[in-house]
Amino acid sequence: MISITIDGRKVKAREGSSILKNLQDLKIEIPTLCFHADLIPFGACRLCTVEVKTNGKWQLSSSCNTNVAGGMEVRTDSAKVKESRKLAAELLYYKYPATKAVKDMAEKLGVEVSHEAAEGNDCILCGLCTRTCHEVVGVDALKFQDRGLGREIEEPKIEYISEACIGCGSCAYICPTGFVKMEDKGRKRTIWGREFKMAACDVCGRYFAPVDQLKWISKTTKVPMKKLKTCVSCR
Ligand code: SF4
Ligand code: FES
C-alpha cells in the first residue's frame, strides 16, 4: 500500500490502482460515461477529470486511466476540475444534444440544456461496447472503424462485423445511450440489424439465448452443447 492525499486527506491506496478506483472506494462521486470497472479504461469522455500534483505543479488528468503513485496529491473538487468537467460535458452535449445520457450528465455538471429538443440515442463513441466484445466476450464483432490512410478526416464510427457476432447482446446491455438496439421476439433476436435464432430451454421451453452464443460457449469452454440447453432459472 502507498500513501496519497485526496482533497487534503491522507489515505492508503493500492499500488497500480487507478485514481478513480480509490475515489470510488472513498465514496467520492465522480462523473463517468466511458468507464466500467470490469473493462480496461479508455479515457474517452474526460468527465472523470481531477487535478494531480506532478513535479510540484497541478495538472488535469482523467482519473480512470491514471494510476496512483506514492505521495501523489489529488484534488477532486477544485474550480479548475469543475470547469474542465463542465467543458467536457458541454462538448459532448454540443455533439449529441438529443442523447439523454449526455443531456442528463451535462445538466448535472452545470451546462444549460434544452428540454424541448427531441430525444435520440446517438453513439457517443465511448467504446464500452467494443471493449466488452473484445475483453469480456472475446469475439471482436465490434471495432472502431478503420479510416485508413489518405482518407478524409471524418468522425469515427463503430463497425459491426456480422460474421463474428454471436448475438449475446452484451453491447446492448452496456451501451449507456441506447444506441445499440436489441429485440427478442419468440425464437428470434435482432441486433445490429442481424437476426439470430434463439435456443429454447430444455426444461421450461423459454427462448433464452442465441444458438450461436451457446455454440461459442461450448467451443471455448469445451462444455458439450447438450449441457448448455437449460436456462439459468431451470439450472
Ligand atoms: S454504441 Fe453505445 S457503447 Fe458502443 S461506443 Fe457507441 S455509445 Fe458507446
Ligand atoms: S470515465 Fe474517465 S475518461 Fe471517461
CSV table of C-alpha atoms and ligand atoms in Angstrom, one decimal:
chain,number,residue,atom,x,y,z
A,1,MET,CA,0.0,0.0,0.0
A,2,ILE,CA,1.1,3.6,-0.6
A,3,SER,CA,0.1,6.9,0.8
A,4,ILE,CA,-1.7,9.5,-1.2
A,5,THR,CA,-3.5,12.7,-0.4
A,6,ILE,CA,-7.1,13.3,-1.7
A,7,ASP,CA,-8.6,16.7,-1.1
A,8,GLY,CA,-6.2,17.3,1.7
A,9,ARG,CA,-6.9,13.9,3.4
A,10,LYS,CA,-4.1,11.3,3.7
A,11,VAL,CA,-5.3,7.8,2.6
A,12,LYS,CA,-3.9,4.5,1.7
A,13,ALA,CA,-4.1,3.2,-1.9
A,14,ARG,CA,-3.1,0.0,-3.6
A,15,GLU,CA,-0.2,0.5,-5.9
A,16,GLY,CA,-1.2,0.1,-9.6
A,17,SER,CA,-4.8,1.0,-8.9
A,18,SER,CA,-6.4,3.9,-10.7
A,19,ILE,CA,-7.2,7.2,-9.0
A,20,LEU,CA,-10.8,6.7,-9.9
A,21,LYS,CA,-11.0,3.3,-8.1
A,22,ASN,CA,-9.6,5.0,-4.9
A,23,LEU,CA,-12.1,7.9,-5.2
A,24,GLN,CA,-15.0,5.4,-5.6
A,25,ASP,CA,-13.8,3.4,-2.7
A,26,LEU,CA,-13.9,6.6,-0.6
A,27,LYS,CA,-17.5,7.2,-2.0
A,28,ILE,CA,-16.4,10.4,-3.7
A,29,GLU,CA,-18.8,10.9,-6.6
A,30,ILE,CA,-17.0,11.2,-9.9
A,31,PRO,CA,-18.9,11.6,-13.2
A,32,THR,CA,-18.1,9.0,-15.8
A,33,LEU,CA,-19.6,7.9,-19.2
A,34,CYS,CA,-17.0,5.7,-20.8
A,35,PHE,CA,-15.9,3.8,-17.7
A,36,HIS,CA,-16.8,0.3,-16.5
A,37,ALA,CA,-15.0,-1.3,-13.6
A,38,ASP,CA,-14.6,-4.6,-15.5
A,39,LEU,CA,-13.1,-3.1,-18.6
A,40,ILE,CA,-9.7,-1.5,-19.4
A,41,PRO,CA,-10.2,2.3,-19.2
A,42,PHE,CA,-10.3,4.2,-22.4
A,43,GLY,CA,-10.2,7.9,-21.4
A,44,ALA,CA,-12.8,9.0,-24.0
A,45,CYS,CA,-15.2,11.2,-22.2
A,46,ARG,CA,-12.9,13.2,-19.9
A,47,LEU,CA,-15.7,13.6,-17.4
A,48,CYS,CA,-13.7,11.9,-14.6
A,49,THR,CA,-11.0,14.6,-14.6
A,50,VAL,CA,-9.2,15.5,-11.4
A,51,GLU,CA,-6.2,17.6,-10.6
A,52,VAL,CA,-3.0,15.8,-9.8
A,53,LYS,CA,0.2,17.4,-8.5
A,54,THR,CA,3.1,16.4,-10.6
A,55,ASN,CA,6.6,17.8,-10.1
A,56,GLY,CA,5.1,20.5,-7.9
A,57,LYS,CA,2.6,21.5,-10.5
A,58,TRP,CA,-1.2,20.9,-10.5
A,59,GLN,CA,-2.3,19.3,-13.8
A,60,LEU,CA,-5.6,18.0,-15.0
A,61,SER,CA,-5.8,14.2,-15.6
A,62,SER,CA,-8.6,11.7,-16.3
A,63,SER,CA,-8.8,9.7,-13.1
A,64,CYS,CA,-10.0,6.4,-14.7
A,65,ASN,CA,-6.8,5.8,-16.6
A,66,THR,CA,-4.2,7.4,-14.3
A,67,ASN,CA,-2.8,5.3,-11.6
A,68,VAL,CA,-1.9,6.4,-8.1
A,69,ALA,CA,1.8,6.9,-7.1
A,70,GLY,CA,3.3,7.2,-3.7
A,71,GLY,CA,3.0,10.7,-2.3
A,72,MET,CA,0.5,11.7,-5.0
A,73,GLU,CA,-1.8,14.6,-4.3
A,74,VAL,CA,-5.2,14.8,-5.9
A,75,ARG,CA,-8.0,17.4,-5.9
A,76,THR,CA,-11.4,16.3,-6.9
A,77,ASP,CA,-13.5,19.4,-6.4
A,78,SER,CA,-11.5,22.5,-7.3
A,79,ALA,CA,-12.8,25.2,-9.6
A,80,LYS,CA,-10.4,24.0,-12.3
A,81,VAL,CA,-11.8,20.5,-12.0
A,82,LYS,CA,-15.4,21.6,-12.1
A,83,GLU,CA,-14.7,23.9,-15.1
A,84,SER,CA,-12.9,21.1,-17.0
A,85,ARG,CA,-15.7,18.6,-16.4
A,86,LYS,CA,-18.3,21.1,-17.4
A,87,LEU,CA,-16.4,21.8,-20.6
A,88,ALA,CA,-16.1,18.1,-21.4
A,89,ALA,CA,-19.9,17.8,-20.8
A,90,GLU,CA,-20.6,20.8,-22.9
A,91,LEU,CA,-18.6,19.4,-25.8
A,92,LEU,CA,-20.5,16.1,-25.6
A,93,TYR,CA,-23.8,18.0,-25.4
A,94,TYR,CA,-22.9,20.1,-28.4
A,95,LYS,CA,-22.3,17.0,-30.4
A,96,TYR,CA,-25.1,14.8,-29.1
A,97,PRO,CA,-27.8,17.2,-27.8
A,98,ALA,CA,-30.6,14.7,-28.1
A,99,THR,CA,-29.0,11.9,-26.3
A,100,LYS,CA,-30.5,11.5,-22.8
A,101,ALA,CA,-27.4,10.2,-21.0
A,102,VAL,CA,-25.4,13.1,-22.3
A,103,LYS,CA,-28.1,15.7,-21.6
A,104,ASP,CA,-28.6,14.4,-18.0
A,105,MET,CA,-24.8,14.4,-17.4
A,106,ALA,CA,-24.4,17.9,-18.9
A,107,GLU,CA,-27.2,19.3,-16.8
A,108,LYS,CA,-25.7,17.7,-13.7
A,109,LEU,CA,-22.4,19.4,-14.4
A,110,GLY,CA,-23.9,22.9,-14.8
A,111,VAL,CA,-24.5,23.1,-18.6
A,112,GLU,CA,-27.6,24.8,-19.7
A,113,VAL,CA,-29.6,22.2,-21.7
A,114,SER,CA,-32.8,22.4,-23.6
A,115,HIS,CA,-35.7,20.2,-22.6
A,116,GLU,CA,-37.6,20.9,-25.7
A,117,ALA,CA,-35.4,19.2,-28.3
A,118,ALA,CA,-36.4,15.7,-29.5
A,119,GLU,CA,-34.8,12.7,-27.8
A,120,GLY,CA,-32.3,10.5,-29.6
A,121,ASN,CA,-29.9,7.7,-29.0
A,122,ASP,CA,-26.6,8.7,-30.6
A,123,CYS,CA,-23.4,6.7,-30.3
A,124,ILE,CA,-21.0,8.9,-28.3
A,125,LEU,CA,-18.0,6.7,-29.1
A,126,CYS,CA,-17.4,5.7,-25.5
A,127,GLY,CA,-16.0,2.4,-26.6
A,128,LEU,CA,-17.8,0.4,-23.9
A,129,CYS,CA,-19.3,-2.0,-26.5
A,130,THR,CA,-16.1,-2.6,-28.4
A,131,ARG,CA,-14.2,-3.3,-25.1
A,132,THR,CA,-16.9,-5.6,-23.8
A,133,CYS,CA,-17.0,-7.5,-27.0
A,134,HIS,CA,-13.2,-7.9,-27.1
A,135,GLU,CA,-12.3,-8.2,-23.4
A,136,VAL,CA,-15.3,-10.0,-21.9
A,137,VAL,CA,-16.9,-11.9,-24.7
A,138,GLY,CA,-13.8,-12.4,-26.8
A,139,VAL,CA,-15.3,-12.3,-30.2
A,140,ASP,CA,-14.3,-8.9,-31.6
A,141,ALA,CA,-17.5,-8.3,-33.5
A,142,LEU,CA,-17.3,-4.5,-32.9
A,143,LYS,CA,-14.5,-2.2,-33.5
A,144,PHE,CA,-13.8,1.5,-34.2
A,145,GLN,CA,-13.9,1.8,-38.0
A,146,ASP,CA,-10.5,1.9,-39.5
A,147,ARG,CA,-10.5,5.1,-41.5
A,148,GLY,CA,-7.3,4.2,-43.3
A,149,LEU,CA,-4.5,6.3,-44.6
A,150,GLY,CA,-5.3,9.1,-47.0
A,151,ARG,CA,-9.0,9.1,-46.3
A,152,GLU,CA,-10.7,12.4,-45.4
A,153,ILE,CA,-10.8,13.0,-41.7
A,154,GLU,CA,-14.3,12.1,-40.5
A,155,GLU,CA,-15.9,11.1,-37.3
A,156,PRO,CA,-15.0,7.5,-36.4
A,157,LYS,CA,-17.8,5.0,-36.2
A,158,ILE,CA,-18.4,1.7,-34.6
A,159,GLU,CA,-18.1,-1.1,-37.2
A,160,TYR,CA,-20.2,-4.2,-36.8
A,161,ILE,CA,-18.6,-7.4,-38.1
A,162,SER,CA,-21.6,-9.5,-38.6
A,163,GLU,CA,-19.9,-12.8,-39.3
A,164,ALA,CA,-18.0,-12.6,-35.9
A,165,CYS,CA,-21.1,-11.7,-33.8
A,166,ILE,CA,-22.7,-14.4,-31.6
A,167,GLY,CA,-25.7,-12.3,-30.7
A,168,CYS,CA,-25.0,-12.3,-27.0
A,169,GLY,CA,-26.3,-8.7,-26.5
A,170,SER,CA,-23.6,-7.6,-24.2
A,171,CYS,CA,-23.1,-4.5,-26.2
A,172,ALA,CA,-26.8,-3.6,-25.9
A,173,TYR,CA,-26.7,-4.1,-22.1
A,174,ILE,CA,-23.6,-1.9,-21.6
A,175,CYS,CA,-24.3,0.9,-24.1
A,176,PRO,CA,-25.0,4.0,-22.0
A,177,THR,CA,-27.1,5.8,-24.6
A,178,GLY,CA,-29.4,3.1,-26.0
A,179,PHE,CA,-27.8,3.3,-29.5
A,180,VAL,CA,-27.4,-0.4,-29.7
A,181,LYS,CA,-30.9,-1.8,-30.3
A,182,MET,CA,-31.7,-5.4,-29.5
A,183,GLU,CA,-35.1,-7.0,-29.8
A,184,ASP,CA,-36.1,-10.5,-28.7
A,185,LYS,CA,-39.3,-11.9,-30.2
A,186,GLY,CA,-40.0,-15.6,-29.7
A,187,ARG,CA,-37.4,-17.6,-31.4
A,188,LYS,CA,-35.7,-14.6,-33.0
A,189,ARG,CA,-33.3,-12.0,-31.6
A,190,THR,CA,-32.4,-9.0,-33.8
A,191,ILE,CA,-29.3,-6.9,-33.0
A,192,TRP,CA,-27.3,-4.6,-35.2
A,193,GLY,CA,-29.8,-5.5,-37.9
A,194,ARG,CA,-28.9,-9.2,-37.9
A,195,GLU,CA,-31.2,-11.9,-36.9
A,196,PHE,CA,-30.2,-14.8,-34.5
A,197,LYS,CA,-32.1,-18.0,-33.8
A,198,MET,CA,-32.8,-18.4,-30.1
A,199,ALA,CA,-32.4,-21.7,-28.3
A,200,ALA,CA,-35.4,-22.9,-26.1
A,201,CYS,CA,-34.7,-24.2,-22.6
A,202,ASP,CA,-35.0,-28.0,-22.4
A,203,VAL,CA,-36.9,-27.7,-19.1
A,204,CYS,CA,-39.2,-24.7,-19.3
A,205,GLY,CA,-39.2,-24.1,-23.1
A,206,ARG,CA,-38.4,-20.4,-22.8
A,207,TYR,CA,-36.2,-18.9,-25.5
A,208,PHE,CA,-33.2,-17.8,-23.5
A,209,ALA,CA,-30.0,-17.4,-25.6
A,210,PRO,CA,-28.9,-17.3,-29.2
A,211,VAL,CA,-27.8,-20.7,-30.6
A,212,ASP,CA,-24.6,-19.1,-31.9
A,213,GLN,CA,-23.8,-17.9,-28.4
A,214,LEU,CA,-24.2,-21.4,-26.9
A,215,LYS,CA,-22.1,-22.8,-29.7
A,216,TRP,CA,-19.4,-20.2,-28.8
A,217,ILE,CA,-19.5,-21.0,-25.1
A,218,SER,CA,-19.3,-24.7,-25.9
A,219,LYS,CA,-16.3,-24.2,-28.2
A,220,THR,CA,-14.4,-22.0,-25.7
A,221,THR,CA,-15.3,-23.9,-22.5
A,222,LYS,CA,-15.4,-27.5,-24.0
A,223,VAL,CA,-18.8,-27.9,-22.3
A,224,PRO,CA,-21.0,-30.1,-24.6
A,225,MET,CA,-23.9,-28.3,-26.3
A,226,LYS,CA,-26.4,-30.6,-24.7
A,227,LYS,CA,-25.4,-29.3,-21.2
A,228,LEU,CA,-25.9,-25.7,-22.2
A,229,LYS,CA,-29.5,-26.1,-23.2
A,230,THR,CA,-31.1,-25.2,-19.8
A,231,CYS,CA,-31.8,-21.6,-18.9
A,232,VAL,CA,-30.4,-20.0,-15.7
A,233,SER,CA,-33.7,-20.3,-13.8
A,234,CYS,CA,-34.0,-24.0,-14.5
A,235,ARG,CA,-30.4,-25.0,-13.8
B,1,SF4,S1,-22.6,2.0,-29.5
B,1,SF4,FE1,-23.0,2.6,-27.3
B,1,SF4,S2,-21.5,1.5,-26.1
B,1,SF4,FE2,-20.8,1.5,-28.3
B,1,SF4,S3,-19.4,3.3,-28.5
B,1,SF4,FE3,-21.5,3.9,-29.1
B,1,SF4,S4,-22.4,4.8,-27.2
B,1,SF4,FE4,-20.6,3.6,-26.6
B,2,FES,S1,-14.7,7.9,-17.4
B,2,FES,FE1,-12.6,8.6,-17.4
B,2,FES,S2,-12.4,9.5,-19.4
B,2,FES,FE2,-14.5,8.7,-19.4
